[in-house]
CSV table of C-alpha atoms in Angstrom, one decimal:
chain,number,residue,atom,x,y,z
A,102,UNK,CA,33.0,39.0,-65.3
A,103,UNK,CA,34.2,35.9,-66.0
A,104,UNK,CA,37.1,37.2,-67.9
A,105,UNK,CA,37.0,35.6,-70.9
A,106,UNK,CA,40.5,36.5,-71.5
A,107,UNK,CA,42.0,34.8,-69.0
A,108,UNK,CA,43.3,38.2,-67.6
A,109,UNK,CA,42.7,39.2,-64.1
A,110,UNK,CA,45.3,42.0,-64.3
A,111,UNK,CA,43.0,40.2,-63.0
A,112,UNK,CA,42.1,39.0,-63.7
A,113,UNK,CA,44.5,41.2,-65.5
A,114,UNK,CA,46.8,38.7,-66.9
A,115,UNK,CA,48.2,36.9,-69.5
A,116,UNK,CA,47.5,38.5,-72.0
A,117,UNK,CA,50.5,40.4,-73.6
A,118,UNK,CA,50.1,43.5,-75.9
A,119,UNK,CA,51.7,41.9,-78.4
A,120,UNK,CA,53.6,44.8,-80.7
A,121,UNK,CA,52.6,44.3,-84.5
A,122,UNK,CA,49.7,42.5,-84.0
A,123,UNK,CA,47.4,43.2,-87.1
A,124,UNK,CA,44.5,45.0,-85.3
A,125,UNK,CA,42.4,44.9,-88.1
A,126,UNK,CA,42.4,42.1,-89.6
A,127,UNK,CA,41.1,39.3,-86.7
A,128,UNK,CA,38.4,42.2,-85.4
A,129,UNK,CA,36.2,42.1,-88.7
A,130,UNK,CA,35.3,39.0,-87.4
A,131,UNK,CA,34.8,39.3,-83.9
A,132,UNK,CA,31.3,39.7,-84.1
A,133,UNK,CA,30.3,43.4,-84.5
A,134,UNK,CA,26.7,44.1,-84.4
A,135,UNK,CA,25.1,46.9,-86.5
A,136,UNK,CA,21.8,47.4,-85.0
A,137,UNK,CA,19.3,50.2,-86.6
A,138,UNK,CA,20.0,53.5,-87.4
A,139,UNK,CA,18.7,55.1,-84.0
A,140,UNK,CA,17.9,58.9,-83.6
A,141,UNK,CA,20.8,60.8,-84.8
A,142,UNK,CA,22.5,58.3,-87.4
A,143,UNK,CA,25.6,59.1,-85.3
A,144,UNK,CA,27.5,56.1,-84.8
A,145,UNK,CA,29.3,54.6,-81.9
A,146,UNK,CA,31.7,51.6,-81.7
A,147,UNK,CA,31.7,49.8,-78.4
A,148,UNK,CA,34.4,47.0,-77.4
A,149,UNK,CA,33.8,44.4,-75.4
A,150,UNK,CA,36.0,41.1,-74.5
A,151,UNK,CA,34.0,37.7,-74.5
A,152,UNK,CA,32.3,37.3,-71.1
A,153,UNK,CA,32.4,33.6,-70.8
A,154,UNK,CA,28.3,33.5,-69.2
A,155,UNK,CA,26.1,32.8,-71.4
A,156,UNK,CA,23.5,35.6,-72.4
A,157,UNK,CA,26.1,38.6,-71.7
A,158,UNK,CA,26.8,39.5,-75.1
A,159,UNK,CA,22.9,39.4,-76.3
A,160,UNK,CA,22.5,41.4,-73.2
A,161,UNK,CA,25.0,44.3,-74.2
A,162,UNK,CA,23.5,44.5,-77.5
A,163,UNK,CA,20.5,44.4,-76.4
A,164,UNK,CA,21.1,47.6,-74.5
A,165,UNK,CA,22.7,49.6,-76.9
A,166,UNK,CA,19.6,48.9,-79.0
A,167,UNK,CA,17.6,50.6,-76.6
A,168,UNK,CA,19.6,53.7,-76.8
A,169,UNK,CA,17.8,56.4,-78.9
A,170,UNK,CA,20.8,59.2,-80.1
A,171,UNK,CA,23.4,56.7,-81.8
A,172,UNK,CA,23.7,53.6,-83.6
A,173,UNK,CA,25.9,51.5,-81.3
A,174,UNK,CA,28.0,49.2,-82.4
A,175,UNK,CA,29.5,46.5,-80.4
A,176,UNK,CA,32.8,44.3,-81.1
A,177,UNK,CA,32.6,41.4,-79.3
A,178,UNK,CA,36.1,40.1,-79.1
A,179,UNK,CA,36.9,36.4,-78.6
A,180,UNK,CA,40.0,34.6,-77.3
A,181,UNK,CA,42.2,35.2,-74.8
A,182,UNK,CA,43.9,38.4,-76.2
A,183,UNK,CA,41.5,40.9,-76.0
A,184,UNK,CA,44.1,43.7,-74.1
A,185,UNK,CA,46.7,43.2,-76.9
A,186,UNK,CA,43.9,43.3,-79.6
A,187,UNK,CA,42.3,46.4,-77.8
A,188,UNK,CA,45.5,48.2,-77.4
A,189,UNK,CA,46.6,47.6,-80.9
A,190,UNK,CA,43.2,48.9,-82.0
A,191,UNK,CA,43.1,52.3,-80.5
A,192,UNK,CA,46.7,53.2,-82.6
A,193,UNK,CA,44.6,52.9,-85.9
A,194,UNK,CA,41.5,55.1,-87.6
A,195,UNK,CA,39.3,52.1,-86.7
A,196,UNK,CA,39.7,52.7,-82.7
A,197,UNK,CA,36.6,52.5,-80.4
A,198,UNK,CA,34.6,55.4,-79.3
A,199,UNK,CA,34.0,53.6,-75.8
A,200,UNK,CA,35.6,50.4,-74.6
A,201,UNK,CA,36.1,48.2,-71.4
A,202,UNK,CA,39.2,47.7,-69.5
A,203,UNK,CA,40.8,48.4,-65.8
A,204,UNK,CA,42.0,51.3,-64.7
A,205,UNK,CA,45.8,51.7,-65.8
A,206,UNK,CA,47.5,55.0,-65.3
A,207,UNK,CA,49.6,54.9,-68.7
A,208,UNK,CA,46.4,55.2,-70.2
A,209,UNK,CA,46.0,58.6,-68.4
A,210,UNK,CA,49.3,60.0,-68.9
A,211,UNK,CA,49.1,59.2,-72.8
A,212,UNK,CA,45.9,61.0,-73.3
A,213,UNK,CA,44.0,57.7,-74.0
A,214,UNK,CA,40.9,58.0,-72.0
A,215,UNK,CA,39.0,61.0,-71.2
A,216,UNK,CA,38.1,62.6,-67.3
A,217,UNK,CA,34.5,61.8,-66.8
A,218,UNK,CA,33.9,63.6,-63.9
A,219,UNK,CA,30.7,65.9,-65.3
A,220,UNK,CA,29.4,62.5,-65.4
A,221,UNK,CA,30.2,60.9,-62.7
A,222,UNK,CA,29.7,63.5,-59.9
A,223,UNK,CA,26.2,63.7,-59.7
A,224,UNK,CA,26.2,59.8,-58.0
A,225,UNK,CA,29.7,59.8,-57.1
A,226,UNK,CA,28.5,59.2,-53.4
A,227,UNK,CA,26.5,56.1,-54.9
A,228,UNK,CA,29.7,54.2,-56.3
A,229,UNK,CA,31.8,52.1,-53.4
A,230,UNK,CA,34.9,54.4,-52.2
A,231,UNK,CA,37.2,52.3,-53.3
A,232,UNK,CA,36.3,51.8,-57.0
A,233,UNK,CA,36.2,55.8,-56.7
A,234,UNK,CA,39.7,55.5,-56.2
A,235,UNK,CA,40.8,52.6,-58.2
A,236,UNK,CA,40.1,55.4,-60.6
A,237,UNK,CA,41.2,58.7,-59.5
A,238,UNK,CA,44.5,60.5,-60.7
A,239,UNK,CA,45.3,63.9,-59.6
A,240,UNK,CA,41.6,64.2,-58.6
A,241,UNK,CA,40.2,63.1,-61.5
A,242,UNK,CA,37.7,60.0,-62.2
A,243,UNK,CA,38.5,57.9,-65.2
A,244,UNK,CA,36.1,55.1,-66.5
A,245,UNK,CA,32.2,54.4,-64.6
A,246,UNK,CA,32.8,51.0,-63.0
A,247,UNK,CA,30.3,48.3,-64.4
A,248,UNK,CA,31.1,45.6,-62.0
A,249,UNK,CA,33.1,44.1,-59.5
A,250,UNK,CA,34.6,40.6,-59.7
A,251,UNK,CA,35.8,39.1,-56.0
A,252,UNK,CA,37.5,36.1,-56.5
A,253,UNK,CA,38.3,33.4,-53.7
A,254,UNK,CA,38.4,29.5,-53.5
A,255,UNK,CA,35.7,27.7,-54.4
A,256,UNK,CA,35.3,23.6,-52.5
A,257,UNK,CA,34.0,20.7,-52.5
A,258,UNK,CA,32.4,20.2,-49.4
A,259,UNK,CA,32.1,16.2,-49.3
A,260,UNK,CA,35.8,15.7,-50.9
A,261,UNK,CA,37.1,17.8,-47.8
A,262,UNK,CA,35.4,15.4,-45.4
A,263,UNK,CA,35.9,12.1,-47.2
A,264,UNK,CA,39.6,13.2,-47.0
A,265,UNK,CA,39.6,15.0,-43.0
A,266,UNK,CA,40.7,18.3,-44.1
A,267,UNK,CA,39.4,21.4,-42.9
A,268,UNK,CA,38.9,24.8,-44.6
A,269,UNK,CA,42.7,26.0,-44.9
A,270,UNK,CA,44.1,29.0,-42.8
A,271,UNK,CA,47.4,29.4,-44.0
A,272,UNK,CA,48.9,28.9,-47.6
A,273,UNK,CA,51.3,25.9,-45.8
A,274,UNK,CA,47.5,24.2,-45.3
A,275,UNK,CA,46.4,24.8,-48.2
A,276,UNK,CA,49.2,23.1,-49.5
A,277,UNK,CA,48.7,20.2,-46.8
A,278,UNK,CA,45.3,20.2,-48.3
A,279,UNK,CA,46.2,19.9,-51.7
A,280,UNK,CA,48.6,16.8,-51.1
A,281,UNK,CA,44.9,15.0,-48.6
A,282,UNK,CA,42.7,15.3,-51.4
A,283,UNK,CA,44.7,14.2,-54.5
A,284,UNK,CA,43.7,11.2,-55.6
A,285,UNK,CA,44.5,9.1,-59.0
A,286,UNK,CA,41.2,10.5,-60.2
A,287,UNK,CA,40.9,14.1,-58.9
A,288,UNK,CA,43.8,17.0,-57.8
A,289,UNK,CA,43.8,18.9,-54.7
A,290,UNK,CA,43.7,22.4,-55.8
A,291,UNK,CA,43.6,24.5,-59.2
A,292,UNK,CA,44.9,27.7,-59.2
A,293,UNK,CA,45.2,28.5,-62.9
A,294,UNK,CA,46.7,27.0,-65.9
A,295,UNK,CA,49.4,29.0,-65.7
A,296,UNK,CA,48.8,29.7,-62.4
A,297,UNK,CA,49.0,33.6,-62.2
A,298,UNK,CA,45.7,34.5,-61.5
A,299,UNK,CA,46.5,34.8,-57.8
A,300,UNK,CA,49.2,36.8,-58.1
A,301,UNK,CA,47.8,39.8,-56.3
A,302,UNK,CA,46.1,37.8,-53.8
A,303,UNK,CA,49.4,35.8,-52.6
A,304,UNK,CA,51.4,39.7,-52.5
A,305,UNK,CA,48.5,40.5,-50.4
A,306,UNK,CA,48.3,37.8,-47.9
A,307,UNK,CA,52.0,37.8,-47.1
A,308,UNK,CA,51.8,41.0,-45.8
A,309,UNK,CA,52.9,43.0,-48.9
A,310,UNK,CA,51.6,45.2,-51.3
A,311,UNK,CA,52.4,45.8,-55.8
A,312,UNK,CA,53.7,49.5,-54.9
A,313,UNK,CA,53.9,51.7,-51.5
A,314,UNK,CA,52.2,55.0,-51.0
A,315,UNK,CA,55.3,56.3,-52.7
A,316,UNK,CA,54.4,54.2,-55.5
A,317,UNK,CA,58.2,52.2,-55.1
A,318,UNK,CA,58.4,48.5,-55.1
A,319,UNK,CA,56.6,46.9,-51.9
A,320,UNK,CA,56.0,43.1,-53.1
A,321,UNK,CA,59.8,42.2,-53.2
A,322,UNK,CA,59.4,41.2,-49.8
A,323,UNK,CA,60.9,38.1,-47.7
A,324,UNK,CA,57.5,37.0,-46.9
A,325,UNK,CA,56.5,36.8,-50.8
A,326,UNK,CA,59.8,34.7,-51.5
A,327,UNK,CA,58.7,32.3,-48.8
A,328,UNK,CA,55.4,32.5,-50.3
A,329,UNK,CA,56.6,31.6,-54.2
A,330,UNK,CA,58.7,28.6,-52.3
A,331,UNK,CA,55.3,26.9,-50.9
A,332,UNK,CA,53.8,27.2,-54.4
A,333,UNK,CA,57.2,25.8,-55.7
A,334,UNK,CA,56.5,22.9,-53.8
A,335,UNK,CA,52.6,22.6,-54.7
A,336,UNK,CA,53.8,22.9,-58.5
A,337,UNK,CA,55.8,20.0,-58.5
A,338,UNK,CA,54.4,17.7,-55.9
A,339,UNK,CA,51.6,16.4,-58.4
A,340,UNK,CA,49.1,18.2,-56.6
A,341,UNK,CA,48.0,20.2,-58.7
A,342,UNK,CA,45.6,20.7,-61.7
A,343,UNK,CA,47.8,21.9,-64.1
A,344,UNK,CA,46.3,21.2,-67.3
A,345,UNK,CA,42.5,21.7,-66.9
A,346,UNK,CA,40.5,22.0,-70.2
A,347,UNK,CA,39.3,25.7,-69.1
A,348,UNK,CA,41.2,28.0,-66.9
A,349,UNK,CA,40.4,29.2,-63.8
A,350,UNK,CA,37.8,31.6,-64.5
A,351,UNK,CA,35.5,29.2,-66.0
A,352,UNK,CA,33.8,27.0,-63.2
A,353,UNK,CA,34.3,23.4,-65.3
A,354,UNK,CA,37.4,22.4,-63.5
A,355,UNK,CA,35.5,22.1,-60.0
A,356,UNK,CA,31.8,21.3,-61.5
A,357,UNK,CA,33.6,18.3,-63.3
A,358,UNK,CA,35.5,16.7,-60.7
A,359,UNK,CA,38.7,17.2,-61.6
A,360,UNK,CA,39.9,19.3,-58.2
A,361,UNK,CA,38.6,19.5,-55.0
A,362,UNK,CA,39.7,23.7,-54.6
A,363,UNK,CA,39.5,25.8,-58.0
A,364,UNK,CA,40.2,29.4,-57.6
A,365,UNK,CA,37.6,31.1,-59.4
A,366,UNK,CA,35.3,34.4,-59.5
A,367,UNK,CA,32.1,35.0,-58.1
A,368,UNK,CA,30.6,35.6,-61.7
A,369,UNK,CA,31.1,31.3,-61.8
A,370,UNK,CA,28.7,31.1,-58.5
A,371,UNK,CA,25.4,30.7,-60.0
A,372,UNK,CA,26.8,27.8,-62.2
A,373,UNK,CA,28.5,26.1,-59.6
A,374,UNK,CA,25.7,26.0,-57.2
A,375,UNK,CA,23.1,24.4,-59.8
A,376,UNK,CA,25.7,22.2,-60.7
A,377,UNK,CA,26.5,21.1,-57.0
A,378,UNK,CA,24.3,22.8,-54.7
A,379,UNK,CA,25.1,22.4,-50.8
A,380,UNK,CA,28.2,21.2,-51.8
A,381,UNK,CA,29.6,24.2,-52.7
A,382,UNK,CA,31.9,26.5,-50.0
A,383,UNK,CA,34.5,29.4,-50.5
A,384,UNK,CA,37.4,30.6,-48.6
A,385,UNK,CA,40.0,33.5,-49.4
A,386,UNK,CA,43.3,33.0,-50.1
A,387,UNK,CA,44.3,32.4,-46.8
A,388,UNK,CA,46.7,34.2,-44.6
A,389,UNK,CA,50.4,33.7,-46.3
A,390,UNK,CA,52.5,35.2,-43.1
A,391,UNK,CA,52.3,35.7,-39.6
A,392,UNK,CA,49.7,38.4,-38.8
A,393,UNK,CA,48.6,38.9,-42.7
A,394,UNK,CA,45.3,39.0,-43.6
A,395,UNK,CA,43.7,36.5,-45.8
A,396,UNK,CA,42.9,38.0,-48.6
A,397,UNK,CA,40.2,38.9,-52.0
A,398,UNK,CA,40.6,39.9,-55.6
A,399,UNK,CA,38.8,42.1,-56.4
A,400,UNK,CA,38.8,42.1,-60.3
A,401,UNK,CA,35.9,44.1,-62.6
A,402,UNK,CA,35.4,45.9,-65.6
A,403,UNK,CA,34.8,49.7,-66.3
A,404,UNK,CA,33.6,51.7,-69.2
A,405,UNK,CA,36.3,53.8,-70.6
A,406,UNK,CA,35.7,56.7,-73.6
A,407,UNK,CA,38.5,57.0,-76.3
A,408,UNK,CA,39.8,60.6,-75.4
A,409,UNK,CA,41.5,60.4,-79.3
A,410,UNK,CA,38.4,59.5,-80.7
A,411,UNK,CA,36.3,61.9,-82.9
A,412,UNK,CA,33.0,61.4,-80.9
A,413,UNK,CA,34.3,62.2,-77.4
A,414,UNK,CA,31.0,64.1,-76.4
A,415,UNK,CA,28.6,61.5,-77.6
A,416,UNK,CA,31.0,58.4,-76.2
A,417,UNK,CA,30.5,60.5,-73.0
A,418,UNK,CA,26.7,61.1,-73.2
A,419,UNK,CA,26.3,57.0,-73.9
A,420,UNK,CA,28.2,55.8,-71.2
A,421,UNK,CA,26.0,58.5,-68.8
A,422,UNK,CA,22.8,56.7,-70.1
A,423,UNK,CA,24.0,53.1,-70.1
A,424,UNK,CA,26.4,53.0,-66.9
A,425,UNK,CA,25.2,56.0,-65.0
A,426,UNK,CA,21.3,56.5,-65.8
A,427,UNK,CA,19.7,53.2,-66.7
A,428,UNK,CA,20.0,51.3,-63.0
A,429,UNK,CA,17.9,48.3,-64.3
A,430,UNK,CA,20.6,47.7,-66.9
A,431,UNK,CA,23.5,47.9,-64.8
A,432,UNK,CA,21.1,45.9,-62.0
A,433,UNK,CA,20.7,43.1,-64.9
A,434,UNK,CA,24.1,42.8,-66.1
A,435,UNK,CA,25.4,42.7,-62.4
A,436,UNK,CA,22.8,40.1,-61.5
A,437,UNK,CA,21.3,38.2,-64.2
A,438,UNK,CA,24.5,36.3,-66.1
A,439,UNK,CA,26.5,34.9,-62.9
A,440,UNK,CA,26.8,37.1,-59.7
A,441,UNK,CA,28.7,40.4,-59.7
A,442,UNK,CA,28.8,42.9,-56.9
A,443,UNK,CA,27.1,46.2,-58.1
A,444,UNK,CA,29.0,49.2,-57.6
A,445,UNK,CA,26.7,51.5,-57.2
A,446,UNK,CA,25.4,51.2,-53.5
A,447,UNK,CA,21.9,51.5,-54.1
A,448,UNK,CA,21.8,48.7,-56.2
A,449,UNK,CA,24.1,46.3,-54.5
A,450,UNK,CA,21.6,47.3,-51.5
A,451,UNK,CA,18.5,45.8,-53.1
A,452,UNK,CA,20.1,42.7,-54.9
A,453,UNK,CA,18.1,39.8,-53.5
A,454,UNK,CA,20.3,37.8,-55.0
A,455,UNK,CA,23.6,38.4,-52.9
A,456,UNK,CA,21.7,38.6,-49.8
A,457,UNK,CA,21.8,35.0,-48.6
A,458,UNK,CA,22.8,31.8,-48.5
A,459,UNK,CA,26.5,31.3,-50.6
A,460,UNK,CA,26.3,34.7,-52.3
A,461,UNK,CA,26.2,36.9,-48.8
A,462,UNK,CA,29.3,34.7,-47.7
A,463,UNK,CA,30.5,35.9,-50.8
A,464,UNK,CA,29.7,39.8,-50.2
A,465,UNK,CA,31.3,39.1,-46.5
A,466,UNK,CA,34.5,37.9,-47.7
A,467,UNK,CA,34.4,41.0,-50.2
A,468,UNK,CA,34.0,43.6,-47.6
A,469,UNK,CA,36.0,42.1,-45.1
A,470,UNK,CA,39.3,41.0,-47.4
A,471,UNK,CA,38.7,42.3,-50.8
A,472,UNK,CA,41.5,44.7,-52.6
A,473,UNK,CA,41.1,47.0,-55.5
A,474,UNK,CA,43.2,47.4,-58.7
A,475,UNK,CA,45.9,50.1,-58.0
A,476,UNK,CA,45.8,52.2,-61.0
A,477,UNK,CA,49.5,53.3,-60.6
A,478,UNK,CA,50.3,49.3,-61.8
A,479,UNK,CA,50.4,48.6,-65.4
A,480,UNK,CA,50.5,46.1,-68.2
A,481,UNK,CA,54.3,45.8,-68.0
A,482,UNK,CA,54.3,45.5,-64.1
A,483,UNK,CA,51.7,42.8,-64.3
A,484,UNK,CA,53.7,40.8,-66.8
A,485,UNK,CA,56.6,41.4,-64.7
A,486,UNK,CA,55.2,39.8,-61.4
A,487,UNK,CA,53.8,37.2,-64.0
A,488,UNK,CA,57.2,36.3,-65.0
A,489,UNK,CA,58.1,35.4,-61.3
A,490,UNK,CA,55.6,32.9,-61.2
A,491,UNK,CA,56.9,31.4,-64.6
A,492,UNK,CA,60.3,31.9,-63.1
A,493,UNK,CA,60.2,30.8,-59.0
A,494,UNK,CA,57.2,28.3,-59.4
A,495,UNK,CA,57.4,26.9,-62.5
A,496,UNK,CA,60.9,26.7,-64.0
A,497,UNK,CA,62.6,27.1,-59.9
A,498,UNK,CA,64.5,29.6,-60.0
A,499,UNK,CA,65.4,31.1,-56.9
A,500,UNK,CA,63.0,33.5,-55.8
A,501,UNK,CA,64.9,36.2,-54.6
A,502,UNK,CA,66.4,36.3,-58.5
A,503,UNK,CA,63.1,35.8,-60.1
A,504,UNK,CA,61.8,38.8,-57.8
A,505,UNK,CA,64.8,40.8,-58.8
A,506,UNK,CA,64.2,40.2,-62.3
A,507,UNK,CA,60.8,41.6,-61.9
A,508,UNK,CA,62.2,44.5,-60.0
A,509,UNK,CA,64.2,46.2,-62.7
A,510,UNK,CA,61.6,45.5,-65.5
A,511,UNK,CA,58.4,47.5,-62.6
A,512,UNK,CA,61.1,50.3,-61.6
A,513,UNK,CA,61.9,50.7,-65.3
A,514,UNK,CA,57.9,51.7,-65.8
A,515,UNK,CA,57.5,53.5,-62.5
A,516,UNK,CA,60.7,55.6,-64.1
A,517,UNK,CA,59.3,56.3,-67.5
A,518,UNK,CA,55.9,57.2,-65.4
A,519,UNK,CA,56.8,59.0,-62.1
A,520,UNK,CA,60.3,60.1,-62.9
């Protein structure tokens, strides 16, 4: 959803696992619920990072009310940290029993999470391929997919007109674009605070890819350097929204008039639309090289179970009811707090919701552009290609070094994880 942590790893992001962090101390306070003593007076802790919609976090509670065999508990954690405070947490006693994340292969080879194919199985022909794959190593499924997040441009139609530009094409329009619709009041385009939430997307739309089918370096590209040199330019031509009071995953930036393009998720649609109605279009991130596809983001969050943890069984049997079992759940938490694509086929079938108007253009650019997480790229290689953007865009450096930088930090992970 609308990561709260500005992550899009998606969102996966910025958020660093910082070492040392005192796990325990900020999470007493990050708004654990306690519930009733259900059926069994087992107990479950559940983490969540703070969704930024309003209604989400009464709605997971709400949920894990309902269930009958464990009293679940859910951490609700705020700020923009919630990997580092996540990771930190599952070294100590206190870890969760079942927590949300992406799928990230070191989390596999170090025993973290637990195979839940007995669980999954039985509908694994009802979940979208790809997500099926997204988490799949060595034939085994790990996590149950809750959502997934497409993220693409979001405009204001009557500040493209007033200004003559059309929906861009290419990233050197979009750039063209940006430059039209500046004024002294309002900024062409907002990709980010920090501007690494499209990381993936720009890879993708000049033609490249994170990692090959060999799982070796495929982004270090000549296309991606001429990429990083157009957002060079769009990062100091004054352009740019560079300091908005939200980042990009919250809708503010575009609802307040600040930029005439925002980058943004799908979960901000519902907003946006009351807030502007007709007004509101999307595009992908256009096409960044001859012949490449434009392209989608497609972010998400699954539900994971603590493999380490002393309650894998009943971790296991709670994420079955919640995230396999109880389809009006999964329906409302898809549907009901900003706009989400379903995983599970049968549901995104009968969502009413996506199926016209803004939200089906949505769905559209989804199936025809969208990209999965690849679960063979991890927290360091996502800081590392994180680091090119603070290095080529922001502090100009030459690409080519700032993309060799990156290179020895990725192939020192895919090293220590493929050999």
């Amino acid at each position: 959803m609308s990561a709260m942590s500005s992550n899009n790893w998606d969102r996966r992001s910025v958020l660093r696992a910082a070492a040392g962090l005192a796990a325990l101390g900020p999470l007493a306070a990050c708004g654990g619920n306690t519930g009733r003593a259900n059926g069994s007076g087992e107990v479950l802790t559940q983490y969540f990072h703070a969704y930024g919609e309003a209604g989400t976090q009464e709605a997971i509670k709400r949920y894990a009310k309902a269930y009958k065999e464990a009293n679940v508990s859910t951490q609700w954690i705020t700020g923009t940290n919630f990997e580092s405070k996540l990771f930190s947490a599952l070294l100590t006693k206190n870890a969760p029993d079942v927590f949300e994340f992406h799928p990230q292969l070191q989390l596999i080879k170090s025993g973290q999470v637990a195979p839940l194919d007995d669980i999954i199985n039985p509908v694994k022909d009802d979940f979208n391929p790809a997500d099926i794959k997204s988490h799949t190593v060595d034939g085994k499924i790990y996590g149950v997919r809750m959502i997934d997040d497409p993220q693409f441009f979001f405009y204001r139609k009557s500040m493209l007109e007033k200004a003559g530009v059309d929906v861009p094409q290419t990233l050197e329009e979009l750039a063209e674009a940006a430059e039209k619709l500046t004024t002294d009041k309002v900024k062409g385009l907002f990709l980010g605070n920090n501007m690494v939430s499209t990381n993936y997307a720009l890879v993708w739309a000049a033609g490249a890819d994170q990692l090959n089918a060999k799982n070796e370096i495929a982004y270090h590209t000549d296309e991606v350097a001429a990429a990083l040199k157009v957002y060079r330019k769009m990062f100091t031509s004054g352009h740019l929204l560079l300091d908005a009071p939200a980042d990009y995953w919250d809708p503010s930036a575009l609802v307040q008039g600040l930029t005439a393009i925002q980058w943004c998720g799908m979960w901000a649609m519902p907003v946006m639309q009351k807030a502007l109605g007709d007004d509101l279009g999307i595009f992908p991130f256009p096409s960044a090289a001859s012949g490449a596809k434009p392209a989608v983001y497609n972010g998400g969050w699954s539900m994971f179970v603590n493999a380490k943890g002393k309650k894998v069984d009943e971790a296991k049997e709670y994420v079955k009811w919640l995230w396999i079992d109880q389809k009006k759940y999964q329906e409302d938490w898809a549907l009901s707090y900003g706009f989400h694509v379903p995983p599970r086929i049968s549901i995104a079938e009968s969502a009413t919701k996506l199926k016209s108007g803004l939200p089906a253009e949505g769905v559209k650019l989804f199936s025809d552009y969208g990209r999965f997480d690849n679960i063979n790229w991890t927290q360091a290689m996502i800081t590392a290609l994180e680091g090119v953007i603070a290095d080529a865009v922001r502090k100009g450096v030459d690409p080519e070094k700032a993309l060799d930088t990156a290179d020895k930090k990725v192939n020192r992970e895919l090293k220590k994880l493929f050999g």
